[in-house]
Amino acid sequence: QGPLVESGGGSVQAGGSLRLSCKASGDPVIVSRACVAWVRRTQGKEQEAVAGIHSAGGTTYYSDSVKGRFSISQDDATNTVYLQMNDLEPQDTATYTCAAAPCLGPPQARAALTESGPNLRNFYYWGQGTQVTVSS
């Protein structure tokens, strides 16, 4: 297993909910010292960063496509980041992957988690992804 392992994907009907988990294995990925993003990719389309968090700085990010429906959080005690997805729509169908960037201070955090979204070039650690399928 790699440094990040996702779980919680599955198949639901439109309007349903899922909670994805991203478990970090520990050094070098400690979520309390990192920025973590959830990135989704649909078949044939580019990837989209839908949520990000820098807990130490109290910063979160959501793409317009999920704002108001998805919520990102983390549990430092278990080194886990969650993505609560409510009111799911068929267009949310994708492979969801979590990624982590070192964010040991404000300059690194601002570079990794910008106002326009995560700068994925700064995210060195990636999971394998979990599939979410939403049927109408």
PDB file of C-alpha atoms in Angstrom:
ATOM      1  CA  GLN A   1       0.000   0.000   0.000  1.00  0.00           C
ATOM      2  CA  GLY A   2       1.047   3.562  -0.677  1.00  0.00           C
ATOM      3  CA  PRO A   3       1.071   6.513   1.669  1.00  0.00           C
ATOM      4  CA  LEU A   4      -2.621   7.254   1.054  1.00  0.00           C
ATOM      5  CA  VAL A   5      -5.446   4.732   0.859  1.00  0.00           C
ATOM      6  CA  GLU A   6      -8.991   5.680  -0.086  1.00  0.00           C
ATOM      7  CA  SER A   7     -12.161   3.842   0.817  1.00  0.00           C
ATOM      8  CA  GLY A   8     -15.889   4.419   0.902  1.00  0.00           C
ATOM      9  CA  GLY A   9     -16.716   4.509  -2.784  1.00  0.00           C
ATOM     10  CA  GLY A  10     -19.673   2.662  -4.211  1.00  0.00           C
ATOM     11  CA  SER A  11     -22.867   2.903  -6.215  1.00  0.00           C
ATOM     12  CA  VAL A  12     -25.788   5.064  -5.113  1.00  0.00           C
ATOM     13  CA  GLN A  13     -28.856   6.597  -6.633  1.00  0.00           C
ATOM     14  CA  ALA A  14     -29.129  10.294  -7.319  1.00  0.00           C
ATOM     15  CA  GLY A  15     -29.832  12.198  -4.135  1.00  0.00           C
ATOM     16  CA  GLY A  16     -27.934   9.711  -2.022  1.00  0.00           C
ATOM     17  CA  SER A  17     -24.818  10.176   0.117  1.00  0.00           C
ATOM     18  CA  LEU A  18     -21.419   8.624   0.492  1.00  0.00           C
ATOM     19  CA  ARG A  19     -18.471   9.338   2.784  1.00  0.00           C
ATOM     20  CA  LEU A  20     -15.027   8.765   1.382  1.00  0.00           C
ATOM     21  CA  SER A  21     -12.037   8.209   3.632  1.00  0.00           C
ATOM     22  CA  CYS A  22      -8.386   8.902   2.908  1.00  0.00           C
ATOM     23  CA  LYS A  23      -6.148   7.145   5.404  1.00  0.00           C
ATOM     24  CA  ALA A  24      -2.559   8.330   5.533  1.00  0.00           C
ATOM     25  CA  SER A  25       0.009   5.767   6.544  1.00  0.00           C
ATOM     26  CA  GLY A  26       2.116   8.185   8.574  1.00  0.00           C
ATOM     27  CA  ASP A  27       5.538   9.606   7.863  1.00  0.00           C
ATOM     28  CA  PRO A  28       5.977  11.182   5.382  1.00  0.00           C
ATOM     29  CA  VAL A  29       2.266  12.033   5.238  1.00  0.00           C
ATOM     30  CA  ILE A  30       0.933  13.459   8.487  1.00  0.00           C
ATOM     31  CA  VAL A  31      -2.358  15.194   7.751  1.00  0.00           C
ATOM     32  CA  SER A  32      -1.890  17.733  10.542  1.00  0.00           C
ATOM     33  CA  ARG A  33       1.190  18.986   8.668  1.00  0.00           C
ATOM     34  CA  ALA A  34      -0.212  18.642   5.171  1.00  0.00           C
ATOM     35  CA  CYS A  35      -2.674  20.029   2.699  1.00  0.00           C
ATOM     36  CA  VAL A  36      -4.966  17.320   1.403  1.00  0.00           C
ATOM     37  CA  ALA A  37      -7.120  17.424  -1.696  1.00  0.00           C
ATOM     38  CA  TRP A  38      -9.777  15.222  -3.224  1.00  0.00           C
ATOM     39  CA  VAL A  39      -9.451  14.999  -6.994  1.00  0.00           C
ATOM     40  CA  ARG A  40     -11.859  13.245  -9.306  1.00  0.00           C
ATOM     41  CA  ARG A  41     -11.463  12.008 -12.834  1.00  0.00           C
ATOM     42  CA  THR A  42     -14.197  10.860 -15.151  1.00  0.00           C
ATOM     43  CA  GLN A  43     -13.547   8.652 -18.144  1.00  0.00           C
ATOM     44  CA  GLY A  44     -12.288  10.752 -21.018  1.00  0.00           C
ATOM     45  CA  LYS A  45     -12.193  13.982 -19.034  1.00  0.00           C
ATOM     46  CA  GLU A  46      -9.598  15.968 -17.209  1.00  0.00           C
ATOM     47  CA  GLN A  47      -9.202  15.686 -13.500  1.00  0.00           C
ATOM     48  CA  GLU A  48     -10.964  18.140 -11.230  1.00  0.00           C
ATOM     49  CA  ALA A  49      -9.953  19.050  -7.708  1.00  0.00           C
ATOM     50  CA  VAL A  50     -13.252  19.179  -5.872  1.00  0.00           C
ATOM     51  CA  ALA A  51     -12.127  19.848  -2.301  1.00  0.00           C
ATOM     52  CA  GLY A  52      -9.052  20.690  -0.286  1.00  0.00           C
ATOM     53  CA  ILE A  53      -8.124  21.298   3.330  1.00  0.00           C
ATOM     54  CA  HIS A  54      -5.317  22.806   5.327  1.00  0.00           C
ATOM     55  CA  SER A  55      -6.486  22.147   8.818  1.00  0.00           C
ATOM     56  CA  ALA A  56      -3.620  23.931  10.571  1.00  0.00           C
ATOM     57  CA  GLY A  57      -4.531  27.113   8.745  1.00  0.00           C
ATOM     58  CA  GLY A  58      -8.291  26.634   8.953  1.00  0.00           C
ATOM     59  CA  THR A  59      -8.614  26.673   5.179  1.00  0.00           C
ATOM     60  CA  THR A  60     -10.912  24.668   2.957  1.00  0.00           C
ATOM     61  CA  TYR A  61     -11.670  24.794  -0.738  1.00  0.00           C
ATOM     62  CA  TYR A  62     -14.603  23.505  -2.779  1.00  0.00           C
ATOM     63  CA  SER A  63     -15.124  23.629  -6.490  1.00  0.00           C
ATOM     64  CA  ASP A  64     -18.293  25.308  -7.692  1.00  0.00           C
ATOM     65  CA  SER A  65     -19.584  21.961  -8.891  1.00  0.00           C
ATOM     66  CA  VAL A  66     -19.744  20.519  -5.364  1.00  0.00           C
ATOM     67  CA  LYS A  67     -20.057  23.572  -3.126  1.00  0.00           C
ATOM     68  CA  GLY A  68     -22.936  23.164  -0.712  1.00  0.00           C
ATOM     69  CA  ARG A  69     -23.116  19.402  -1.245  1.00  0.00           C
ATOM     70  CA  PHE A  70     -19.648  18.094  -0.291  1.00  0.00           C
ATOM     71  CA  SER A  71     -17.769  18.651   2.959  1.00  0.00           C
ATOM     72  CA  ILE A  72     -14.120  17.907   3.694  1.00  0.00           C
ATOM     73  CA  SER A  73     -12.813  17.240   7.187  1.00  0.00           C
ATOM     74  CA  GLN A  74      -9.969  15.494   8.905  1.00  0.00           C
ATOM     75  CA  ASP A  75      -9.190  13.556  12.051  1.00  0.00           C
ATOM     76  CA  ASP A  76      -5.615  14.140  13.128  1.00  0.00           C
ATOM     77  CA  ALA A  77      -5.794  11.351  15.701  1.00  0.00           C
ATOM     78  CA  THR A  78      -6.340   8.747  12.995  1.00  0.00           C
ATOM     79  CA  ASN A  79      -4.440  10.582  10.247  1.00  0.00           C
ATOM     80  CA  THR A  80      -7.529  10.462   8.050  1.00  0.00           C
ATOM     81  CA  VAL A  81      -9.279  12.941   5.778  1.00  0.00           C
ATOM     82  CA  TYR A  82     -12.935  12.527   4.865  1.00  0.00           C
ATOM     83  CA  LEU A  83     -15.125  13.719   2.028  1.00  0.00           C
ATOM     84  CA  GLN A  84     -18.815  13.720   2.885  1.00  0.00           C
ATOM     85  CA  MET A  85     -20.813  13.776  -0.319  1.00  0.00           C
ATOM     86  CA  ASN A  86     -24.517  14.579  -0.120  1.00  0.00           C
ATOM     87  CA  ASP A  87     -27.211  15.056  -2.737  1.00  0.00           C
ATOM     88  CA  LEU A  88     -25.136  13.153  -5.252  1.00  0.00           C
ATOM     89  CA  GLU A  89     -25.805  13.650  -8.946  1.00  0.00           C
ATOM     90  CA  PRO A  90     -25.008  11.396 -11.928  1.00  0.00           C
ATOM     91  CA  GLN A  91     -22.332  13.882 -13.014  1.00  0.00           C
ATOM     92  CA  ASP A  92     -20.492  13.161  -9.759  1.00  0.00           C
ATOM     93  CA  THR A  93     -19.675   9.709 -11.133  1.00  0.00           C
ATOM     94  CA  ALA A  94     -15.876   9.470 -11.180  1.00  0.00           C
ATOM     95  CA  THR A  95     -12.817   7.950  -9.607  1.00  0.00           C
ATOM     96  CA  TYR A  96     -11.997   9.948  -6.497  1.00  0.00           C
ATOM     97  CA  THR A  97      -8.387  10.154  -5.377  1.00  0.00           C
ATOM     98  CA  CYS A  98      -6.864  11.910  -2.416  1.00  0.00           C
ATOM     99  CA  ALA A  99      -3.540  13.676  -2.613  1.00  0.00           C
ATOM    100  CA  ALA A 100      -1.297  15.320  -0.041  1.00  0.00           C
ATOM    101  CA  ALA A 101       1.191  18.165  -0.139  1.00  0.00           C
ATOM    102  CA  PRO A 102       3.600  19.171   2.629  1.00  0.00           C
ATOM    103  CA  CYS A 103       2.229  22.326   4.265  1.00  0.00           C
ATOM    104  CA  LEU A 104       4.529  23.089   7.156  1.00  0.00           C
ATOM    105  CA  GLY A 105       3.748  26.778   7.238  1.00  0.00           C
ATOM    106  CA  PRO A 106       1.678  29.535   5.612  1.00  0.00           C
ATOM    107  CA  PRO A 107       3.897  30.002   2.514  1.00  0.00           C
ATOM    108  CA  GLN A 108       3.757  26.311   1.625  1.00  0.00           C
ATOM    109  CA  ALA A 109       0.045  26.187   2.357  1.00  0.00           C
ATOM    110  CA  ARG A 110      -0.737  29.205   0.192  1.00  0.00           C
ATOM    111  CA  ALA A 111       1.281  27.704  -2.654  1.00  0.00           C
ATOM    112  CA  ALA A 112      -0.469  24.341  -2.390  1.00  0.00           C
ATOM    113  CA  LEU A 113      -4.027  25.406  -1.602  1.00  0.00           C
ATOM    114  CA  THR A 114      -4.709  28.608  -3.490  1.00  0.00           C
ATOM    115  CA  GLU A 115      -7.939  30.582  -3.600  1.00  0.00           C
ATOM    116  CA  SER A 116      -8.646  29.089  -7.007  1.00  0.00           C
ATOM    117  CA  GLY A 117      -8.020  25.570  -5.775  1.00  0.00           C
ATOM    118  CA  PRO A 118      -5.263  23.091  -5.061  1.00  0.00           C
ATOM    119  CA  ASN A 119      -2.085  23.485  -7.093  1.00  0.00           C
ATOM    120  CA  LEU A 120      -1.738  19.815  -7.883  1.00  0.00           C
ATOM    121  CA  ARG A 121       1.914  20.140  -8.901  1.00  0.00           C
ATOM    122  CA  ASN A 122       2.659  20.584  -5.196  1.00  0.00           C
ATOM    123  CA  PHE A 123       0.858  17.368  -4.235  1.00  0.00           C
ATOM    124  CA  TYR A 124       3.518  14.680  -4.161  1.00  0.00           C
ATOM    125  CA  TYR A 125       1.590  11.852  -2.543  1.00  0.00           C
ATOM    126  CA  TRP A 126      -1.396  10.208  -4.193  1.00  0.00           C
ATOM    127  CA  GLY A 127      -3.702   7.328  -3.435  1.00  0.00           C
ATOM    128  CA  GLN A 128      -5.031   4.744  -5.870  1.00  0.00           C
ATOM    129  CA  GLY A 129      -8.565   6.085  -5.991  1.00  0.00           C
ATOM    130  CA  THR A 130     -12.039   4.811  -5.210  1.00  0.00           C
ATOM    131  CA  GLN A 131     -14.913   4.634  -7.679  1.00  0.00           C
ATOM    132  CA  VAL A 132     -18.155   6.513  -7.127  1.00  0.00           C
ATOM    133  CA  THR A 133     -21.090   5.745  -9.392  1.00  0.00           C
ATOM    134  CA  VAL A 134     -24.336   7.691  -9.189  1.00  0.00           C
ATOM    135  CA  SER A 135     -27.324   6.448 -11.123  1.00  0.00           C
ATOM    136  CA  SER A 136     -30.342   8.530 -12.082  1.00  0.00           C
TER     137      SER A 136
END
